[in-house]
Amino acid sequence: MFKKILIANRGEIAVRIIRACREMNIATVAVYSEADRDALHTQLADEAVCIGPATSKDSYLNIYNILSATVLSGAEAIHPGFGFLSENSKFAKMCRECNITFIGPDPEAIDLMGNKANARDVMKKAGIPVIPGSDGALESEEHALKMAEEIGYPVMIKAAAGGGGRGIRIVFEKGELQKAYNTAKSEAAACFADDTLYMEKYINKPHHIEFQILGDQFGNIIHLGERDCSIQRRNQKVVEEAPSLLLDDKMRKVMGEAAVKAARTVGYYNAGTIEFLVDSDRNYYFMEMNTRVQVEHPITEFISGVDIVKQQLRIAAGERLDLCQDDIVLRGHAIECRINAEDPSKDFRPSPGKISGLHLPGGPGVRIDSAVYQGYIIPPYYDSMIAKLIVHADSRDEAIARMRRALGEMIVEGLETNVEFQFDILSNESFKAGDYDTSFLKDKLVKNE
Ligand code: ADP
Ligand code: ADP
Ligand code: MG
């Protein structure tokens, strides 16, 4: 096992990784930007190295400084967390060239799955159902028009390098295509420095259902069941739960096997997630693969009892998976609410600033993965997610009651958060009945969207 690793990330995921390392006796090196001197991850790690100014491009995306910090601190491996460099195959390759272990899959697997337009092709060839759409990228606006006629409106235009729900536009009819094409293209260029677009049929009111997989470097791959992440705002997840009410054991088995096959097809190892859309007739379609640990991994940890981050470290260190598919028994029900520093009454605009008062919930079945403390000043430069509140109980009804109880205990003073908005979701009768799809927030709770 590694003696020391560097964590190329910040916020709650950096803290999550430090915690796993401490329990495994692995020393940790945090990296931080000038805006993150007082951040929790900077303080909790055994060592911390400043890697540049506040702007991500100059610090958390600064490959040269991160690799230098790794070599100078004597760390053997880098955990990239999620976002930032986690799905950057060039970074993974440079780690390899520097004899540093990248805690994730091969750069080749990242490449195959990283371009979402190509990933569709690879999966289609492997016999996994994909959403009807363009074969590869859209070459021009004319090409997009032609594809849309072929596929049939409504369609979605999506960034091939996309993530975090950005670079996606829905097009209901021909007249809207030009504008959608152009805005998606400029958003993709701005967010991902890659304006490649592709097209998919728009699936009406689907469920977003994803499978967590784990694979070692010896070809053993298993899945840890699914997560339903259909509660979304602007294609970005807000609440996640596991298991999904939509799947019975048979469908879970079929989709789980498809997810394992998808991973096997690209020679995948480490933790990864296969995202599917499931339509109202319960047809499932591959949507994308995230080649990294995911924000909502804790709900799977709760129901499976598997520590996904520790598994990532063991796999990267070359150990064999100590679990087989039959060992995975899912127990109870788990829900996660993403707690963001944002103002739901002002179009969810970010609300950075000083946390003047803080009370975090606790008690049975409650887990908080957070990067905040009382007196902490949330910088304006990064993602507004400041904590994840995760609960586990024997049944879905009890998990909902527990989450409402925990949200009720939570106090964050000094800035705006979405805690009450989350409480409204968990109190909604349709949500409680399990009657929801990806349009839920737009249809029921968020006006003017
Ligand atoms: P998850 O799929 O784990 O739910 P999200 O889509 O919410 O993750 O993304 C997690 C974080 O990573 C967010 O801060 C998001 O903006 C960022 N992110 C995800 N994909 C990309 C990408 N391709 N490029 C840059 N940032 C990304
Ligand atoms: P990202 O890389 O940003 O996570 P995804 O491809 O995973 O993008 O899509 C994000 C969300 O957008 C999905 O969970 C779903 O709600 C919506 N979406 C994406 N593609 C489609 C589609 N073809 N039809 C309907 N909704 C879609
Ligand atoms: Mg996605």
Coordinates of C-alpha atoms and ligand atoms in Angstrom, one line a residue:
M1 CA 0.0 0.0 0.0
F2 CA 1.1 3.6 -0.6
K3 CA 2.9 5.4 2.3
K4 CA 2.0 8.9 1.1
I5 CA -0.4 10.3 -1.5
L6 CA -1.2 13.8 -2.8
I7 CA -4.8 14.9 -3.2
A8 CA -5.3 17.2 -6.3
N9 CA -8.6 18.6 -5.2
R10 CA -10.3 20.8 -2.6
G11 CA -13.6 20.9 -0.6
E12 CA -15.5 18.0 0.8
I13 CA -14.1 15.4 -1.6
A14 CA -10.5 16.3 -0.6
V15 CA -11.6 15.9 3.1
R16 CA -13.3 12.6 2.3
I17 CA -10.1 11.2 0.7
I18 CA -7.9 12.4 3.7
R19 CA -10.3 10.6 6.0
A20 CA -9.9 7.3 4.1
C21 CA -6.1 7.7 4.0
R22 CA -5.9 8.4 7.8
E23 CA -7.8 5.2 8.6
M24 CA -5.4 3.3 6.2
N25 CA -2.3 4.8 7.7
I26 CA -1.4 6.6 4.5
A27 CA 0.1 10.1 4.9
T28 CA -1.6 12.9 2.9
V29 CA -0.4 15.9 1.0
A30 CA -3.0 18.6 0.3
V31 CA -2.6 21.2 -2.4
Y32 CA -4.3 24.5 -2.0
S33 CA -4.7 27.8 -3.9
E34 CA -4.0 31.2 -2.3
A35 CA -7.8 31.4 -1.7
D36 CA -7.8 28.1 0.2
R37 CA -5.1 28.7 2.9
D38 CA -7.8 28.4 5.6
A39 CA -9.7 25.6 3.9
L40 CA -10.5 22.4 5.9
H41 CA -8.5 20.1 3.5
T42 CA -5.5 22.3 3.9
Q43 CA -5.6 22.0 7.6
L44 CA -6.5 18.3 7.9
A45 CA -3.8 16.9 5.7
D46 CA -0.4 15.9 7.0
E47 CA 1.3 18.3 4.7
A48 CA 0.0 21.1 2.5
V49 CA 1.5 22.8 -0.6
C50 CA 0.4 26.0 -2.2
I51 CA 0.1 25.6 -5.9
G52 CA -1.0 29.0 -7.1
P53 CA -3.5 31.8 -7.3
A54 CA -7.3 31.4 -6.7
T55 CA -8.3 30.9 -10.3
S56 CA -8.6 27.1 -10.9
K57 CA -6.6 27.4 -14.1
D58 CA -3.6 28.6 -12.2
S59 CA -3.9 26.2 -9.2
Y60 CA -6.2 23.1 -9.2
L61 CA -5.8 22.7 -13.0
N62 CA -2.1 23.6 -12.9
I63 CA -0.6 20.3 -13.9
Y64 CA 3.0 21.5 -13.7
N65 CA 2.7 22.7 -10.1
I66 CA 0.8 19.7 -9.0
L67 CA 3.3 17.3 -10.4
S68 CA 6.1 19.3 -8.8
A69 CA 4.4 19.3 -5.4
T70 CA 4.0 15.5 -5.7
V71 CA 7.7 14.9 -6.5
L72 CA 9.0 17.3 -3.9
S73 CA 6.8 15.9 -1.2
G74 CA 7.7 12.3 -2.0
A75 CA 4.1 11.2 -2.6
E76 CA 3.7 8.0 -4.6
A77 CA 0.3 8.6 -6.0
I78 CA -2.3 11.3 -6.8
H79 CA -6.0 11.1 -6.0
P80 CA -7.8 13.5 -8.4
G81 CA -11.2 13.5 -6.7
F82 CA -14.0 14.7 -9.0
G83 CA -14.1 17.7 -11.4
F84 CA -10.7 19.5 -12.0
L85 CA -8.2 17.0 -13.4
S86 CA -10.1 13.8 -12.6
E87 CA -11.1 13.0 -16.2
N88 CA -8.0 14.6 -17.9
S89 CA -6.2 11.8 -19.8
K90 CA -3.2 14.0 -20.5
F91 CA -2.8 14.5 -16.7
A92 CA -3.1 10.7 -16.1
K93 CA -0.5 10.1 -18.8
M94 CA 1.9 12.7 -17.3
C95 CA 1.6 11.0 -13.9
R96 CA 2.6 7.7 -15.5
E97 CA 5.6 9.4 -17.2
C98 CA 6.7 10.8 -13.8
N99 CA 6.3 7.4 -12.2
I100 CA 3.4 8.6 -10.0
T101 CA 0.3 6.4 -9.7
F102 CA -2.9 8.1 -10.9
I103 CA -5.7 6.8 -8.7
G104 CA -8.1 6.1 -11.4
P105 CA -8.2 4.1 -14.7
D106 CA -5.7 4.1 -17.5
P107 CA -5.5 7.2 -19.6
E108 CA -6.6 5.0 -22.6
A109 CA -9.9 4.2 -20.8
I110 CA -10.4 7.9 -19.9
D111 CA -9.9 8.7 -23.6
L112 CA -12.4 6.2 -24.8
M113 CA -15.1 7.4 -22.4
G114 CA -14.1 11.0 -22.0
N115 CA -15.4 12.1 -25.4
K116 CA -19.1 11.4 -24.9
A117 CA -19.8 11.2 -28.7
N118 CA -17.2 8.6 -29.1
A119 CA -18.2 6.7 -26.0
R120 CA -21.7 6.2 -27.6
D121 CA -20.1 4.5 -30.6
V122 CA -17.9 2.3 -28.5
M123 CA -20.9 1.2 -26.4
K124 CA -23.1 0.7 -29.5
K125 CA -20.5 -1.6 -31.0
A126 CA -20.4 -3.6 -27.7
G127 CA -24.2 -4.2 -28.0
I128 CA -25.2 -1.9 -25.2
P129 CA -28.4 0.2 -26.0
V130 CA -27.6 3.9 -26.5
I131 CA -29.9 6.8 -26.9
P132 CA -30.8 7.3 -30.6
G133 CA -28.5 10.1 -31.9
S134 CA -25.6 11.2 -34.0
D135 CA -22.8 8.9 -34.9
G136 CA -19.9 10.9 -33.6
A137 CA -19.7 14.7 -33.5
L138 CA -21.8 17.3 -35.3
E139 CA -19.7 18.8 -38.0
S140 CA -21.7 22.0 -38.7
E141 CA -25.1 23.6 -38.1
E142 CA -26.3 22.0 -41.4
H143 CA -25.2 18.6 -40.2
A144 CA -27.1 19.3 -37.0
L145 CA -30.3 20.2 -38.9
K146 CA -30.0 17.1 -41.0
M147 CA -29.4 14.9 -37.9
A148 CA -32.4 16.4 -36.1
E149 CA -34.7 15.6 -39.1
E150 CA -33.4 12.1 -39.1
I151 CA -33.7 11.5 -35.3
G152 CA -37.0 13.5 -35.0
Y153 CA -37.7 16.4 -32.7
P154 CA -37.3 17.1 -29.8
V155 CA -33.5 16.6 -29.7
M156 CA -30.7 17.5 -27.3
I157 CA -27.5 19.1 -28.4
K158 CA -24.7 18.2 -26.0
A159 CA -21.1 19.0 -25.4
A160 CA -18.9 15.9 -26.1
A161 CA -16.5 17.0 -23.3
G162 CA -19.4 18.0 -21.0
G163 CA -19.9 17.5 -17.3
G164 CA -21.8 19.1 -14.4
G165 CA -24.9 19.6 -16.6
R166 CA -23.3 22.3 -18.8
G167 CA -23.2 22.6 -22.6
I168 CA -26.7 20.9 -23.0
R169 CA -29.6 22.4 -24.9
I170 CA -33.0 21.0 -25.8
V171 CA -34.5 21.7 -29.2
F172 CA -38.2 21.2 -29.7
E173 CA -38.4 22.4 -33.3
K174 CA -36.4 23.4 -36.3
G175 CA -36.7 27.1 -35.6
E176 CA -34.9 26.7 -32.3
L177 CA -31.9 24.7 -33.6
Q178 CA -29.6 27.5 -34.7
K179 CA -29.7 29.3 -31.4
A180 CA -29.3 26.1 -29.4
Y181 CA -26.4 25.0 -31.5
N182 CA -24.6 28.2 -31.1
T183 CA -25.2 28.7 -27.4
A184 CA -24.2 25.1 -26.6
K185 CA -21.1 25.6 -28.7
S186 CA -19.9 28.7 -26.9
E187 CA -20.8 27.3 -23.5
A188 CA -18.8 24.1 -24.3
A189 CA -15.8 26.2 -25.4
A190 CA -16.0 28.3 -22.3
C191 CA -16.5 25.4 -19.8
F192 CA -14.4 22.6 -21.3
A193 CA -12.1 24.3 -23.8
D194 CA -13.6 22.0 -26.4
D195 CA -16.6 23.0 -28.5
T196 CA -17.3 19.6 -30.0
L197 CA -21.1 18.8 -30.0
Y198 CA -23.2 15.7 -30.5
M199 CA -26.9 15.1 -30.7
E200 CA -29.3 12.7 -29.0
K201 CA -33.0 12.1 -29.1
Y202 CA -34.7 14.0 -26.2
I203 CA -36.2 11.3 -23.9
N204 CA -39.3 12.7 -22.4
K205 CA -39.5 12.5 -18.6
P206 CA -36.9 9.8 -18.0
H207 CA -35.2 8.6 -14.9
H208 CA -31.5 9.1 -14.5
I209 CA -30.2 5.8 -13.2
E210 CA -26.5 5.1 -12.8
F211 CA -24.5 2.0 -11.7
Q212 CA -21.4 2.2 -9.5
I213 CA -18.8 -0.2 -10.7
L214 CA -15.4 -1.3 -9.2
G215 CA -12.8 -3.1 -11.1
D216 CA -9.2 -4.2 -10.3
Q217 CA -6.2 -4.5 -12.6
F218 CA -6.7 -8.2 -13.1
G219 CA -10.0 -7.9 -15.0
N220 CA -12.3 -8.5 -12.0
I221 CA -15.3 -6.1 -12.3
I222 CA -18.4 -5.9 -10.1
H223 CA -21.2 -3.4 -9.6
L224 CA -22.6 -2.0 -6.3
G225 CA -26.1 -1.4 -7.5
E226 CA -27.8 1.7 -8.8
R227 CA -28.5 5.3 -7.8
D228 CA -31.5 7.3 -8.9
C229 CA -30.4 10.8 -9.6
S230 CA -33.5 12.2 -11.3
I231 CA -34.1 15.1 -9.0
Q232 CA -32.1 17.6 -11.1
R233 CA -32.1 21.4 -11.7
R234 CA -30.8 22.3 -15.2
N235 CA -29.4 18.8 -15.7
Q236 CA -27.5 18.9 -12.5
K237 CA -28.2 16.5 -9.6
V238 CA -29.7 17.9 -6.4
V239 CA -31.0 14.8 -4.5
E240 CA -29.9 11.2 -5.1
E241 CA -31.2 8.0 -3.7
A242 CA -30.4 4.3 -3.7
P243 CA -31.8 2.0 -4.6
S244 CA -34.2 3.2 -7.3
L245 CA -37.9 2.5 -6.9
L246 CA -38.1 2.0 -10.6
L247 CA -36.0 -1.2 -10.8
D248 CA -37.0 -4.6 -9.7
D249 CA -34.4 -7.3 -9.1
K250 CA -34.6 -8.5 -12.7
M251 CA -34.0 -5.1 -14.2
R252 CA -31.2 -4.4 -11.7
K253 CA -29.5 -7.6 -12.8
V254 CA -29.8 -6.8 -16.5
M255 CA -28.6 -3.2 -16.2
G256 CA -25.9 -4.1 -13.7
E257 CA -24.6 -6.6 -16.2
A258 CA -24.7 -4.0 -19.0
A259 CA -22.7 -1.6 -16.8
V260 CA -20.1 -4.3 -16.1
K261 CA -19.9 -5.1 -19.8
A262 CA -19.5 -1.4 -20.6
A263 CA -16.5 -1.1 -18.2
R264 CA -15.0 -4.4 -19.5
T265 CA -15.2 -3.1 -23.1
V266 CA -12.8 -0.3 -22.4
G267 CA -10.5 -2.2 -20.1
Y268 CA -11.6 -0.2 -17.1
Y269 CA -10.3 -0.5 -13.6
N270 CA -10.8 1.5 -10.4
A271 CA -14.2 3.1 -9.5
G272 CA -16.4 4.4 -12.2
T273 CA -20.1 5.1 -13.0
I274 CA -22.2 4.1 -16.0
E275 CA -25.1 6.6 -16.4
F276 CA -28.3 5.5 -18.1
L277 CA -31.6 7.1 -18.9
V278 CA -34.6 4.9 -18.4
D279 CA -37.8 6.0 -20.3
S280 CA -41.4 5.6 -19.2
D281 CA -41.6 2.2 -20.9
R282 CA -38.6 1.2 -18.8
N283 CA -36.3 0.9 -21.7
Y284 CA -32.7 1.8 -20.6
Y285 CA -30.1 3.6 -22.7
F286 CA -26.4 4.2 -22.0
M287 CA -25.8 8.0 -21.6
E288 CA -22.2 8.4 -20.4
M289 CA -19.5 7.0 -18.2
N290 CA -17.8 9.0 -15.4
T291 CA -14.3 7.7 -15.0
R292 CA -13.8 8.8 -11.4
V293 CA -15.4 8.8 -8.0
Q294 CA -18.7 10.5 -8.0
V295 CA -20.3 13.2 -5.8
E296 CA -23.1 10.8 -4.7
H297 CA -20.9 7.8 -3.9
P298 CA -21.8 7.9 -0.2
I299 CA -25.4 6.6 -0.7
T300 CA -23.9 3.5 -2.4
E301 CA -21.4 3.1 0.5
F302 CA -24.4 3.2 2.9
I303 CA -26.4 0.5 1.2
S304 CA -23.5 -1.8 0.2
G305 CA -21.2 -1.3 3.2
V306 CA -18.3 -0.9 0.8
D307 CA -15.9 2.0 1.3
I308 CA -15.5 3.2 -2.3
V309 CA -12.5 5.5 -1.7
K310 CA -10.6 2.9 0.2
Q311 CA -11.3 0.4 -2.7
Q312 CA -9.9 3.1 -5.1
L313 CA -6.7 3.2 -3.1
R314 CA -6.3 -0.6 -2.9
I315 CA -7.0 -1.0 -6.6
A316 CA -4.5 1.7 -7.6
A317 CA -1.9 0.0 -5.4
G318 CA -2.3 -3.1 -7.4
E319 CA -4.4 -5.2 -5.0
R320 CA -7.0 -7.7 -6.1
L321 CA -10.7 -6.9 -5.4
D322 CA -11.5 -8.7 -2.2
L323 CA -15.2 -8.8 -3.2
C324 CA -17.1 -10.7 -5.8
Q325 CA -20.6 -9.9 -7.2
D326 CA -22.3 -12.4 -4.8
D327 CA -20.7 -10.6 -1.8
I328 CA -22.7 -7.5 -2.6
V329 CA -25.9 -7.4 -0.6
L330 CA -27.7 -4.1 -0.6
R331 CA -29.4 -3.1 2.6
G332 CA -32.0 -0.5 3.4
H333 CA -32.3 2.9 1.7
A334 CA -30.0 5.9 1.4
I335 CA -30.6 9.5 0.3
E336 CA -28.2 12.4 -0.3
C337 CA -29.0 16.1 -0.4
R338 CA -26.4 18.4 -1.9
I339 CA -26.1 21.5 0.3
N340 CA -25.1 24.5 -1.7
A341 CA -24.2 28.0 -0.8
E342 CA -26.8 29.6 -3.1
D343 CA -30.0 31.6 -3.0
P344 CA -33.0 29.7 -4.3
S345 CA -35.1 32.9 -4.2
K346 CA -32.6 34.6 -6.6
D347 CA -32.4 32.0 -9.3
F348 CA -30.0 29.9 -7.2
R349 CA -27.2 32.4 -7.5
P350 CA -24.1 31.5 -5.6
S351 CA -23.8 33.0 -2.1
P352 CA -20.2 32.9 -0.9
G353 CA -19.1 34.6 2.3
K354 CA -18.5 34.0 6.0
I355 CA -20.2 31.2 7.9
S356 CA -21.0 33.1 11.1
G357 CA -22.9 30.3 12.8
L358 CA -23.1 26.6 12.1
H359 CA -24.9 23.6 13.5
L360 CA -24.6 20.3 11.6
P361 CA -27.1 17.5 12.2
G362 CA -26.1 14.1 13.7
G363 CA -27.7 11.1 15.3
P364 CA -28.4 7.6 14.0
G365 CA -28.0 7.0 10.3
V366 CA -26.7 10.5 9.4
R367 CA -23.5 11.3 7.6
I368 CA -22.1 14.7 6.7
D369 CA -19.3 15.1 4.1
S370 CA -18.5 18.7 4.3
A371 CA -15.7 21.2 4.0
V372 CA -17.0 24.0 6.2
Y373 CA -16.6 25.1 9.8
Q374 CA -17.8 28.0 11.9
G375 CA -16.0 31.1 10.9
Y376 CA -14.9 29.7 7.5
I377 CA -15.2 32.1 4.6
I378 CA -16.5 30.4 1.4
P379 CA -14.5 31.8 -1.5
P380 CA -16.3 32.8 -4.6
Y381 CA -14.1 31.0 -7.1
Y382 CA -15.3 27.4 -6.9
D383 CA -18.3 25.2 -6.9
S384 CA -21.1 26.3 -4.5
M385 CA -21.5 22.8 -3.0
I386 CA -20.4 23.1 0.6
A387 CA -21.6 19.8 2.1
K388 CA -23.5 16.6 1.5
L389 CA -26.1 15.4 3.9
I390 CA -26.6 11.7 3.6
V391 CA -28.9 9.4 5.6
H392 CA -29.5 5.7 5.7
A393 CA -32.5 3.8 7.1
D394 CA -34.2 0.4 6.8
S395 CA -36.9 1.7 4.4
R396 CA -37.4 4.6 2.0
D397 CA -40.1 6.1 4.2
E398 CA -37.8 6.0 7.2
A399 CA -35.0 7.5 5.2
I400 CA -37.2 10.4 4.1
A401 CA -38.3 11.0 7.7
R402 CA -34.7 10.9 8.8
M403 CA -33.6 13.4 6.1
R404 CA -36.4 15.8 7.0
R405 CA -35.4 15.5 10.6
A406 CA -31.7 16.1 9.8
L407 CA -32.4 19.1 7.4
G408 CA -34.5 20.6 10.2
E409 CA -31.5 20.5 12.6
M410 CA -29.1 22.1 10.1
I411 CA -28.2 25.7 10.7
V412 CA -25.9 27.7 8.5
E413 CA -25.8 31.4 9.3
G414 CA -24.2 34.3 7.5
L415 CA -25.1 33.3 3.9
E416 CA -27.9 31.7 1.9
T417 CA -28.2 28.0 1.4
N418 CA -30.6 25.6 -0.3
V419 CA -31.4 23.8 3.0
E420 CA -35.1 24.9 3.0
F421 CA -35.4 24.1 -0.7
Q422 CA -34.2 20.6 0.0
F423 CA -36.7 20.3 2.8
D424 CA -39.5 21.3 0.4
I425 CA -38.4 18.5 -2.0
L426 CA -38.3 15.9 0.8
S427 CA -41.8 17.1 1.9
N428 CA -43.4 17.0 -1.6
E429 CA -46.1 14.4 -1.8
S430 CA -45.1 13.2 -5.3
F431 CA -41.5 12.8 -4.2
K432 CA -42.6 10.9 -1.1
A433 CA -44.7 8.6 -3.3
G434 CA -41.7 8.0 -5.5
D435 CA -43.6 9.6 -8.4
Y436 CA -41.0 11.7 -10.1
D437 CA -38.6 11.9 -13.1
T438 CA -36.0 14.4 -14.3
S439 CA -38.6 17.0 -14.9
F440 CA -39.8 17.0 -11.3
L441 CA -38.2 20.2 -10.1
K442 CA -39.1 22.2 -13.1
D443 CA -42.7 20.9 -13.1
K444 CA -43.3 21.1 -9.4
L445 CA -41.0 23.3 -7.4
V446 CA -39.0 25.7 -9.5
K447 CA -41.0 28.4 -11.3
N448 CA -39.8 30.1 -14.5
E449 CA -37.5 27.4 -15.6
Ligands
ADP1 P1 -21.4 13.7 -10.5 O1 -21.6 13.1 -11.8 O2 -20.4 13.1 -9.6 O3 -22.8 13.8 -9.8 P2 -21.3 16.4 -11.2 O4 -21.7 16.3 -12.6 O5 -22.1 17.1 -10.2 O6 -20.8 15.1 -10.7 O7 -19.9 17.1 -11.2 C1 -19.1 17.1 -10.0 C2 -18.1 18.3 -10.1 O8 -17.2 18.1 -11.2 C3 -18.8 19.6 -10.4 O9 -18.1 20.6 -9.8 C4 -18.7 19.7 -11.9 O10 -18.8 21.1 -12.3 C5 -17.4 19.1 -12.1 N1 -17.3 18.5 -13.5 C6 -17.9 17.4 -13.9 N2 -17.5 17.0 -15.1 C7 -16.7 18.0 -15.5 C8 -16.0 18.2 -16.8 N3 -16.1 17.4 -17.8 N4 -15.2 19.3 -16.8 C9 -15.0 20.1 -15.8 N5 -15.7 19.9 -14.6 C10 -16.5 18.9 -14.5
ADP2 P1 -23.2 15.6 -17.8 O1 -21.9 15.1 -18.5 O2 -23.3 17.1 -17.7 O3 -23.4 14.9 -16.6 P2 -25.2 14.0 -19.1 O4 -25.0 13.5 -20.5 O5 -24.9 13.0 -18.0 O6 -24.4 15.3 -18.9 O7 -26.7 14.5 -18.9 C1 -27.0 15.2 -17.7 C2 -28.6 15.2 -17.6 O8 -29.2 15.8 -18.7 C3 -29.2 13.8 -17.5 O9 -29.1 13.3 -16.2 C4 -30.6 14.1 -18.0 O10 -31.4 14.6 -17.0 C5 -30.4 15.2 -19.0 N1 -30.3 14.6 -20.4 C6 -29.1 14.3 -21.0 N2 -29.3 13.7 -22.2 C7 -30.7 13.6 -22.3 C8 -31.6 13.1 -23.3 N3 -31.1 12.6 -24.5 N4 -32.9 13.2 -23.1 C9 -33.4 13.7 -22.0 N5 -32.6 14.2 -21.0 C10 -31.3 14.1 -21.1
MG3 MG -23.7 12.9 -16.4

